[in-house]
Amino acid sequence: MSVRAACPEAGGPASGVALRRLLVLLPASRFGGTERHTAQLAAHLGSWPGLEVSLAAEPALLPALRAACPAGLPVPRLLAAAIGWQDGVAPAENAARQQEAAEALLAAAAPDLVLLPLPWPNAGLGLMPLLAARRLPRLVVVHLAPDGAAPPGLAEALPRLDAAGAAWAAVAPPGARRAERFFGLPAGRVAVVDNPAPPPPAADRALLRHGL
């Protein structure tokens, strides 16, 4: 995946934006394909000259994220943060915990760009309003998305997310089209990027996000 391809404002000759500090906010509560993909991406981005990459996630995920970084690439700075979207917890409670943790992260990391990988479309409901309020350039990457109604809490939070103010990508065409529907984006707004992670068995996919 290329951040510059999906988010031109992330930097480059045509953007006029100097990209020095990238913060990845991973709102996951378990380790799987999304989390492995994110670790690999963060390590690759860390090889860009002059770019400092920080990856924030739940403390329990940090060892697995470190191990998932490809050999020979720089390991991003790993930050422990209570930003994982928890199963069985009300959306408002999840969002409040995420926002409190992310405020401290943003103050410490002072990022030029934020990368927000979403294991499930509602997993960043406490992070997206904060990033929008700070007017931070941000790329949201949708990994898995249900075929049907939007996940709990998303429709109610939509006015606060400023979805149109972010750059968007998804790792598969169906996820891109569903993200456009869930977040009120025009057709074609969500770019599709390559996903290097092998797909899990169908039975695992059906159970992976059950209950979220």
Coordinates of C-alpha atoms in Angstrom, one line a residue:
M1 CA 0.0 0.0 0.0
S2 CA 1.2 3.5 -0.8
V3 CA 0.2 6.3 1.6
R4 CA 1.2 8.9 -1.0
A5 CA -1.0 7.1 -3.7
A6 CA -4.1 7.1 -1.5
C7 CA -3.4 10.4 0.2
P8 CA -1.6 12.9 -2.0
E9 CA -1.6 15.4 0.8
A10 CA 0.7 13.1 2.8
G11 CA 3.7 14.6 1.0
G12 CA 5.7 14.6 -2.2
P13 CA 6.8 17.1 -4.8
A14 CA 3.3 18.1 -5.7
S15 CA 1.8 18.4 -2.3
G16 CA 4.1 21.1 -0.7
V17 CA 3.7 19.3 2.7
A18 CA 6.7 18.1 4.6
L19 CA 6.0 14.7 6.1
R20 CA 8.3 14.1 9.1
R21 CA 6.1 12.3 11.7
L22 CA 3.5 9.7 11.0
L23 CA 1.3 8.3 13.7
V24 CA -0.6 5.1 13.2
L25 CA -3.6 4.6 15.5
L26 CA -4.6 0.9 15.5
P27 CA -8.0 0.5 17.2
A28 CA -7.7 -3.3 17.5
S29 CA -8.4 -5.6 20.4
R30 CA -7.0 -8.8 18.9
F31 CA -4.2 -9.7 16.5
G32 CA -5.1 -10.9 13.0
G33 CA -4.7 -10.0 9.4
T34 CA -5.5 -6.3 9.8
E35 CA -2.9 -5.9 12.6
R36 CA -0.2 -7.9 10.7
H37 CA -0.8 -5.8 7.6
T38 CA -0.6 -2.6 9.6
A39 CA 2.7 -3.6 11.2
Q40 CA 4.2 -4.5 7.8
L41 CA 3.0 -1.2 6.4
A42 CA 4.4 0.9 9.3
A43 CA 7.8 -0.8 8.9
H44 CA 7.9 -0.1 5.2
L45 CA 6.9 3.5 5.7
G46 CA 9.6 3.8 8.3
S47 CA 12.2 3.2 5.6
W48 CA 11.3 6.5 3.9
P49 CA 14.2 8.9 4.4
G50 CA 13.5 11.4 7.2
L51 CA 10.2 9.9 8.3
E52 CA 9.6 8.9 11.9
V53 CA 6.8 6.3 12.3
S54 CA 5.0 5.7 15.5
L55 CA 2.4 2.8 15.9
A56 CA 0.0 3.0 18.8
A57 CA -2.1 0.1 20.0
E58 CA -3.3 -1.8 23.0
P59 CA -0.3 -2.9 25.2
A60 CA -1.1 -6.6 24.8
L61 CA -0.7 -6.3 21.0
L62 CA 2.7 -4.7 20.9
P63 CA 4.8 -7.9 21.1
A64 CA 2.9 -9.4 18.1
L65 CA 3.1 -6.2 16.2
R66 CA 6.9 -6.0 16.7
A67 CA 7.3 -9.6 15.6
A68 CA 5.2 -9.0 12.5
C69 CA 7.6 -6.3 11.2
P70 CA 9.6 -7.7 8.3
A71 CA 13.3 -8.4 8.9
G72 CA 15.6 -5.7 7.6
L73 CA 13.1 -2.9 7.9
P74 CA 13.0 -0.4 10.8
V75 CA 10.6 -1.2 13.6
P76 CA 8.3 1.7 14.2
R77 CA 8.2 3.3 17.6
L78 CA 5.6 1.3 19.5
L79 CA 3.3 3.1 21.8
A80 CA 1.0 1.5 24.4
A81 CA -2.5 3.1 24.3
A82 CA -6.0 2.1 25.3
I83 CA -7.5 2.7 21.9
G84 CA -8.7 -0.9 21.0
W85 CA -12.4 -1.1 20.3
Q86 CA -13.6 -3.7 22.8
D87 CA -16.2 -6.4 22.3
G88 CA -19.4 -6.1 24.4
V89 CA -18.7 -2.5 25.4
A90 CA -21.2 0.3 24.5
P91 CA -20.1 2.5 21.5
A92 CA -20.1 5.6 23.7
E93 CA -17.9 4.0 26.3
N94 CA -15.5 2.7 23.7
A95 CA -15.3 6.1 22.0
A96 CA -14.7 8.0 25.2
R97 CA -11.8 5.7 26.2
Q98 CA -10.3 6.0 22.7
Q99 CA -10.5 9.8 22.7
E100 CA -8.9 10.2 26.1
A101 CA -5.9 8.0 25.1
A102 CA -5.6 9.6 21.7
E103 CA -5.4 13.1 23.1
A104 CA -2.3 12.2 25.0
L105 CA -0.8 10.5 21.9
L106 CA -1.4 13.5 19.7
A107 CA 0.2 15.8 22.2
A108 CA 3.3 13.6 22.6
A109 CA 3.7 12.6 18.9
A110 CA 2.8 15.9 17.2
P111 CA 2.1 14.0 13.9
D112 CA 2.0 15.6 10.4
L113 CA -0.2 12.8 9.3
V114 CA -2.3 10.1 11.0
L115 CA -3.0 6.6 9.5
L116 CA -6.1 5.0 10.9
P117 CA -6.5 1.3 10.0
L118 CA -10.0 0.1 10.8
P119 CA -10.4 -3.6 11.6
W120 CA -14.2 -2.9 11.5
P121 CA -15.9 0.3 10.3
N122 CA -17.0 1.5 13.7
A123 CA -13.6 0.8 15.4
G124 CA -12.5 4.4 15.2
L125 CA -15.5 6.3 16.4
G126 CA -13.6 7.9 19.3
L127 CA -10.6 8.7 17.1
M128 CA -12.1 10.2 14.0
P129 CA -13.9 13.1 15.6
L130 CA -10.8 14.1 17.5
L131 CA -8.7 14.0 14.3
A132 CA -11.3 16.0 12.5
A133 CA -11.4 18.6 15.3
R134 CA -7.6 18.9 15.2
R135 CA -7.8 19.2 11.4
L136 CA -5.0 16.7 11.0
P137 CA -4.4 15.1 7.6
R138 CA -5.5 11.5 7.9
L139 CA -5.8 8.4 5.8
V140 CA -8.5 5.9 6.9
V141 CA -8.0 2.3 5.7
V142 CA -11.0 0.0 5.9
H143 CA -10.0 -3.7 6.2
L144 CA -13.3 -5.6 6.9
A145 CA -16.8 -4.4 6.5
P146 CA -20.2 -6.2 6.8
D147 CA -22.5 -6.8 4.0
G148 CA -25.6 -5.2 5.4
A149 CA -26.4 -2.6 8.0
A150 CA -23.7 -0.3 9.5
P151 CA -22.1 -1.5 12.7
P152 CA -23.5 -0.1 16.0
G153 CA -22.9 3.5 16.8
L154 CA -21.7 4.5 13.4
A155 CA -24.8 6.2 12.0
E156 CA -25.3 8.3 15.2
A157 CA -21.6 9.4 15.2
L158 CA -21.5 10.2 11.5
P159 CA -22.1 14.0 11.8
R160 CA -19.0 14.3 14.1
L161 CA -16.6 12.3 11.9
D162 CA -16.0 14.7 9.0
A163 CA -15.6 11.7 6.8
A164 CA -15.3 13.9 3.7
G165 CA -12.3 15.6 5.3
A166 CA -10.2 12.4 5.3
A167 CA -8.5 10.4 2.6
W168 CA -9.9 6.8 2.3
A169 CA -8.7 3.4 1.2
A170 CA -9.8 -0.2 1.5
V171 CA -8.1 -3.5 0.9
A172 CA -10.9 -4.9 -1.4
P173 CA -13.5 -3.4 -3.7
P174 CA -16.5 -4.7 -1.6
G175 CA -15.1 -3.0 1.5
A176 CA -14.5 0.2 -0.4
R177 CA -18.1 0.3 -1.7
R178 CA -19.5 -0.5 1.8
A179 CA -17.3 2.1 3.4
E180 CA -18.7 4.7 1.0
R181 CA -22.3 3.7 2.0
F182 CA -21.6 3.6 5.7
F183 CA -19.7 6.9 5.8
G184 CA -21.8 8.9 3.3
L185 CA -19.1 9.2 0.7
P186 CA -19.6 9.5 -3.0
A187 CA -19.0 6.5 -5.2
G188 CA -15.4 6.1 -6.1
R189 CA -14.1 8.1 -3.1
V190 CA -12.5 5.1 -1.4
A191 CA -9.4 4.0 -3.2
V192 CA -8.7 0.2 -3.4
V193 CA -5.1 -0.8 -2.5
D194 CA -3.4 -4.2 -2.5
N195 CA -3.7 -6.3 0.6
P196 CA -0.7 -8.6 1.0
A197 CA -2.3 -10.7 3.8
P198 CA -3.8 -14.0 2.7
P199 CA -7.6 -14.2 3.3
P200 CA -8.7 -16.3 6.3
P201 CA -11.0 -19.3 5.8
A202 CA -14.6 -18.4 5.2
A203 CA -15.7 -19.8 8.5
D204 CA -13.1 -17.6 10.3
R205 CA -14.3 -14.5 8.4
A206 CA -17.8 -15.2 9.5
L207 CA -16.8 -15.3 13.1
L208 CA -13.9 -12.9 13.2
R209 CA -15.9 -9.8 14.1
H210 CA -19.0 -11.4 15.5
G211 CA -20.5 -9.3 18.3
L212 CA -18.8 -6.0 17.4

